[in-house]
Short mmCIF file of C-alpha atoms and ligand atoms in Angstrom, two decimals:
data_model
loop_
_atom_site.label_atom_id
_atom_site.label_comp_id
_atom_site.label_asym_id
_atom_site.label_seq_id
_atom_site.Cartn_x
_atom_site.Cartn_y
_atom_site.Cartn_z
CA MET A 1291 0.70 29.72 -3.52
CA ILE A 1292 0.97 26.55 -5.58
CA ILE A 1293 3.32 23.64 -5.03
CA ALA A 1294 3.33 20.88 -7.47
CA ILE A 1295 4.03 17.38 -6.62
CA ASP A 1296 4.24 15.07 -9.16
CA GLY A 1297 5.24 11.46 -9.16
CA PRO A 1298 4.09 7.74 -10.43
CA ALA A 1299 1.38 5.76 -8.98
CA GLY A 1300 1.86 4.08 -5.78
CA ALA A 1301 4.68 6.64 -4.78
CA GLY A 1302 2.19 8.15 -1.64
CA LYS A 1303 1.69 11.56 -3.23
CA SER A 1304 -2.22 11.23 -2.15
CA THR A 1305 -1.35 10.59 1.68
CA VAL A 1306 2.10 13.00 1.38
CA SER A 1307 0.05 15.73 -0.35
CA ARG A 1308 -2.74 15.73 2.30
CA LEU A 1309 -0.11 15.86 4.73
CA LEU A 1310 1.84 18.34 3.65
CA ALA A 1311 -0.95 20.76 2.66
CA GLU A 1312 -2.22 20.62 6.30
CA ARG A 1313 1.24 21.50 7.95
CA LEU A 1314 1.38 24.67 5.42
CA GLY A 1315 -1.83 25.61 5.76
CA CYS A 1316 -2.89 24.75 2.28
CA ILE A 1317 -5.68 23.03 0.56
CA ARG A 1318 -5.12 19.88 -1.41
CA ILE A 1319 -6.04 19.31 -5.04
CA ASP A 1320 -6.25 15.37 -6.15
CA THR A 1321 -6.16 15.78 -10.11
CA GLY A 1322 -5.52 11.88 -10.35
CA ALA A 1323 -9.34 12.02 -8.93
CA LEU A 1324 -10.28 14.37 -11.48
CA TYR A 1325 -8.75 12.43 -14.34
CA ARG A 1326 -10.75 9.12 -12.68
CA ALA A 1327 -13.90 11.10 -12.54
CA VAL A 1328 -14.11 11.81 -15.95
CA ALA A 1329 -12.85 8.10 -16.97
CA LEU A 1330 -16.01 7.06 -14.70
CA ALA A 1331 -18.16 9.31 -16.70
CA ALA A 1332 -17.21 8.84 -20.02
CA THR A 1333 -16.79 5.06 -19.55
CA ARG A 1334 -21.05 5.66 -18.55
CA ALA A 1335 -21.57 7.96 -21.33
CA GLY A 1336 -19.84 5.21 -23.90
CA PHE A 1337 -17.28 6.94 -25.13
CA ALA A 1338 -13.89 4.88 -26.01
CA ALA A 1339 -10.60 6.34 -25.07
CA ARG A 1340 -9.83 7.85 -28.11
CA ASP A 1341 -9.28 11.64 -29.00
CA VAL A 1342 -12.81 12.70 -30.58
CA PRO A 1343 -14.18 16.42 -30.49
CA GLU A 1344 -17.41 15.49 -28.61
CA LEU A 1345 -15.35 14.10 -25.66
CA GLU A 1346 -13.54 17.72 -24.99
CA ALA A 1347 -16.86 19.24 -24.77
CA PHE A 1348 -18.14 16.39 -22.99
CA VAL A 1349 -15.42 17.12 -20.38
CA THR A 1350 -15.91 20.61 -19.86
CA ALA A 1351 -20.02 19.93 -19.42
CA LEU A 1352 -18.91 17.74 -16.65
CA ASP A 1353 -19.89 19.26 -13.05
CA LEU A 1354 -16.55 17.93 -11.25
CA ARG A 1355 -16.13 18.80 -7.96
CA VAL A 1356 -13.34 18.04 -5.18
CA THR A 1357 -13.10 18.42 -1.44
CA GLN A 1358 -10.35 17.25 0.94
CA ASP A 1359 -11.84 13.78 0.67
CA ALA A 1360 -14.59 13.11 -1.61
CA VAL A 1361 -15.18 13.61 -5.26
CA PHE A 1362 -18.49 14.40 -6.82
CA LEU A 1363 -19.61 13.88 -10.48
CA ASN A 1364 -22.48 15.85 -11.50
CA GLY A 1365 -23.37 15.55 -7.62
CA GLU A 1366 -22.86 12.16 -7.09
CA ASP A 1367 -20.37 10.97 -4.60
CA VAL A 1368 -18.11 8.86 -6.45
CA SER A 1369 -15.10 8.90 -4.41
CA SER A 1370 -14.94 4.55 -3.69
CA GLU A 1371 -16.26 3.98 -7.35
CA ILE A 1372 -13.17 5.52 -8.97
CA ARG A 1373 -10.76 3.90 -6.20
CA THR A 1374 -10.84 0.35 -8.00
CA PRO A 1375 -8.05 -1.25 -10.34
CA GLU A 1376 -10.48 -1.01 -13.22
CA ALA A 1377 -10.85 2.59 -12.65
CA SER A 1378 -7.09 3.08 -12.08
CA ARG A 1379 -6.58 1.58 -15.83
CA SER A 1380 -9.50 3.85 -17.11
CA ALA A 1381 -8.14 6.65 -16.03
CA SER A 1382 -5.02 6.13 -17.49
CA ALA A 1383 -6.21 5.14 -20.39
CA PHE A 1384 -8.14 8.11 -20.66
CA ALA A 1385 -5.65 10.56 -19.43
CA ALA A 1386 -3.73 9.78 -22.40
CA VAL A 1387 -6.20 11.76 -25.00
CA PRO A 1388 -5.64 14.89 -25.76
CA CYS A 1389 -8.88 16.17 -25.81
CA VAL A 1390 -9.28 14.97 -22.26
CA ARG A 1391 -5.95 16.96 -20.95
CA ALA A 1392 -7.48 19.95 -22.38
CA GLY A 1393 -10.62 19.77 -21.12
CA LEU A 1394 -9.46 19.20 -17.88
CA MET A 1395 -6.52 22.10 -17.61
CA GLU A 1396 -8.77 25.01 -16.96
CA LEU A 1397 -10.20 23.25 -14.01
CA GLN A 1398 -7.23 22.61 -12.42
CA ARG A 1399 -6.33 26.21 -12.79
CA ARG A 1400 -9.15 27.74 -11.69
CA LEU A 1401 -8.87 25.16 -8.74
CA GLY A 1402 -5.21 25.75 -7.90
CA ARG A 1403 -5.55 29.60 -7.81
CA SER A 1404 -8.55 29.66 -5.64
CA ALA A 1405 -6.71 29.36 -2.74
CA PRO A 1406 -3.09 28.33 -1.76
CA SER A 1407 -2.98 24.65 -2.77
CA VAL A 1408 -0.96 21.55 -3.03
CA LEU A 1409 -1.82 20.00 -6.30
CA ASP A 1410 -0.50 16.33 -6.97
CA GLY A 1411 -0.48 14.14 -10.20
CA ARG A 1412 1.42 13.62 -13.33
CA ASP A 1413 1.85 17.16 -15.00
CA ILE A 1414 1.70 20.06 -12.35
CA GLY A 1415 5.12 21.13 -12.32
CA THR A 1416 5.92 20.50 -16.32
CA VAL A 1417 2.44 21.89 -17.54
CA VAL A 1418 -0.59 22.92 -15.50
CA PHE A 1419 1.54 25.21 -13.61
CA PRO A 1420 5.11 25.72 -14.87
CA ASP A 1421 5.70 28.45 -12.63
CA ALA A 1422 4.34 26.87 -9.80
CA ASP A 1423 6.40 28.01 -6.31
CA ALA A 1424 7.71 24.83 -5.39
CA LYS A 1425 7.73 21.55 -7.16
CA ILE A 1426 8.47 17.92 -5.97
CA PHE A 1427 8.93 15.04 -8.23
CA LEU A 1428 8.02 12.24 -5.09
CA THR A 1429 8.67 8.68 -6.64
CA ALA A 1430 9.69 5.15 -5.08
CA SER A 1431 11.06 1.88 -6.55
CA ALA A 1432 8.30 -0.13 -8.84
CA GLU A 1433 8.30 -2.95 -6.01
CA GLU A 1434 8.08 -0.58 -2.94
CA ARG A 1435 5.00 1.44 -4.71
CA ALA A 1436 3.37 -2.01 -5.50
CA LYS A 1437 3.62 -2.78 -1.87
CA ARG A 1438 1.85 -0.02 -0.55
CA ARG A 1439 -0.58 -0.11 -3.21
CA LEU A 1440 -1.51 -3.33 -2.04
CA ALA A 1441 -2.12 -2.82 1.51
CA GLU A 1442 -4.36 0.30 0.08
CA LEU A 1443 -6.26 -2.25 -1.69
CA ARG A 1444 -6.28 -4.76 0.78
CA ALA A 1445 -7.85 -1.75 3.11
CA LEU A 1446 -10.53 -1.20 0.58
CA GLY A 1447 -11.73 -5.15 0.77
CA LEU A 1448 -9.92 -5.42 -2.37
CA GLY A 1449 -8.11 -8.59 -3.68
CA GLY A 1450 -5.02 -9.17 -6.11
CA GLY A 1451 -1.40 -10.22 -5.27
CA LEU A 1452 2.02 -8.57 -4.67
CA SER A 1453 2.71 -9.64 -8.70
CA GLU A 1454 -0.49 -8.50 -10.32
CA VAL A 1455 0.07 -5.28 -8.81
CA LEU A 1456 3.24 -4.58 -9.22
CA ALA A 1457 2.09 -5.82 -13.16
CA GLU A 1458 -0.54 -3.26 -13.03
CA ILE A 1459 2.04 -0.03 -11.47
CA GLU A 1460 4.34 -0.91 -14.28
CA ALA A 1461 1.52 -0.76 -16.99
CA ARG A 1462 0.36 2.22 -15.90
CA ASP A 1463 4.14 3.93 -15.14
CA MET A 1464 4.78 3.05 -19.17
CA GLN A 1465 1.48 4.32 -20.08
CA ASP A 1466 1.48 7.41 -18.09
CA THR A 1467 5.29 8.10 -19.31
CA ASN A 1468 4.99 6.91 -22.86
CA ARG A 1469 2.04 9.12 -23.91
CA THR A 1470 2.71 11.79 -26.36
CA VAL A 1471 0.87 14.75 -24.48
CA ALA A 1472 2.05 15.27 -20.82
CA PRO A 1473 3.74 12.78 -20.50
CA LEU A 1474 5.16 11.95 -16.33
CA ARG A 1475 8.54 13.56 -16.13
CA GLN A 1476 10.28 15.37 -13.72
CA ALA A 1477 10.35 19.17 -14.21
CA PRO A 1478 14.06 20.31 -14.46
CA ASP A 1479 13.07 22.76 -11.67
CA ALA A 1480 11.69 19.99 -9.28
CA VAL A 1481 13.49 18.36 -6.24
CA LEU A 1482 13.38 14.80 -6.18
CA VAL A 1483 12.35 12.72 -3.09
CA ASP A 1484 13.14 9.13 -3.38
CA ALA A 1485 10.64 7.53 -0.51
CA THR A 1486 11.78 3.89 -1.13
CA SER A 1487 13.25 3.71 2.43
CA LEU A 1488 11.65 6.45 3.68
CA THR A 1489 8.37 6.07 6.25
CA LEU A 1490 5.54 8.37 5.59
CA GLU A 1491 6.19 10.79 8.52
CA GLY A 1492 10.03 11.24 6.69
CA ALA A 1493 8.61 11.56 3.17
CA VAL A 1494 6.76 14.66 4.78
CA ASP A 1495 9.66 16.06 6.41
CA ALA A 1496 11.60 15.82 3.21
CA CYS A 1497 8.69 17.16 0.83
CA TYR A 1498 8.34 19.89 3.85
CA ALA A 1499 11.86 20.61 3.61
CA ALA A 1500 12.24 21.15 -0.32
CA VAL A 1501 9.47 22.90 -0.49
CA GLN A 1502 10.48 25.72 2.24
CA ARG A 1503 13.86 25.88 0.64
CA GLN A 1504 11.92 26.59 -2.82
CA LEU A 1505 9.92 29.11 -1.09
CA ASP A 1506 13.05 30.77 0.44
CA GLN A 1507 14.65 30.91 -2.81
CA GLY A 1508 11.66 32.29 -4.59
CA ARG A 1509 11.43 35.15 -1.92
CA GLU A 1510 15.62 36.26 -2.13
O1 DC B 1475 -2.77 9.87 -8.92
P1 DC B 1475 -3.76 8.83 -9.60
O2 DC B 1475 -3.25 7.55 -9.60
O3 DC B 1475 -5.16 8.93 -9.08
O4 DC B 1475 -4.38 9.49 -11.12
C1 DC B 1475 -4.72 8.56 -12.22
C2 DC B 1475 -4.64 8.35 -13.73
O5 DC B 1475 -4.97 9.66 -13.96
C3 DC B 1475 -3.10 8.15 -13.68
O6 DC B 1475 -2.89 6.76 -14.19
C4 DC B 1475 -2.64 9.02 -14.75
C5 DC B 1475 -3.77 10.42 -14.53
N1 DC B 1475 -3.09 11.62 -14.37
C6 DC B 1475 -3.08 12.12 -15.27
O7 DC B 1475 -2.24 11.92 -16.56
N2 DC B 1475 -2.19 13.62 -15.31
C7 DC B 1475 -2.34 13.73 -13.72
N3 DC B 1475 -2.09 15.33 -13.55
C8 DC B 1475 -3.06 13.14 -12.62
C9 DC B 1475 -3.62 12.10 -12.81
#
């Protein structure tokens, strides 16, 4: 079983996906963490976010492992390092590079097929698993997403004001939506869940109900 959850930065995909996966008895695969780890590795190796053949080979040669709450890059736990605002910017820039996306495609498909999974990202329902059993597009207003992201950053002990975080979110939306390869889009058969005025539990309930509906339709 493959459940795809796509949507813009800060809509609550991570937490909702984790809780939804628990409820459905699935594993959760954070594909954004893969892009973040790749961006970190590529930056460390001196690559710029440009489409060069060596970058795809570099990406496919990386040893990337994701567990329910950690990400390992060639054996090193990089879970905290990939969560800074700088890492978000860099992940979005590298994610716009076609050969980086190509380099991560097989890994995402292999992980998704390894067990019943909830995968969250930007192009899961449109490109990685267009035949997913259920698809959700989880969004919220940019202001609400900025407020939530600010709270997450504060919890990590990182600074920044609301206007700064809002500008970051809008810049990342722009980059993720306007890139030429696999841009952020709602798949035509995805169910839209707008979490702007929902609590976390409310968003999980809405997603769970939408998934059940789609699974039921698939069985008919
Ligand atoms: O979900 P996130 O914010 O951790 O993702 C970080 C960046 O990675 C995001 O700005 C866009 C990119 N990404 C992507 O292009 N495709 C995915 N499936 C997941 C993330």
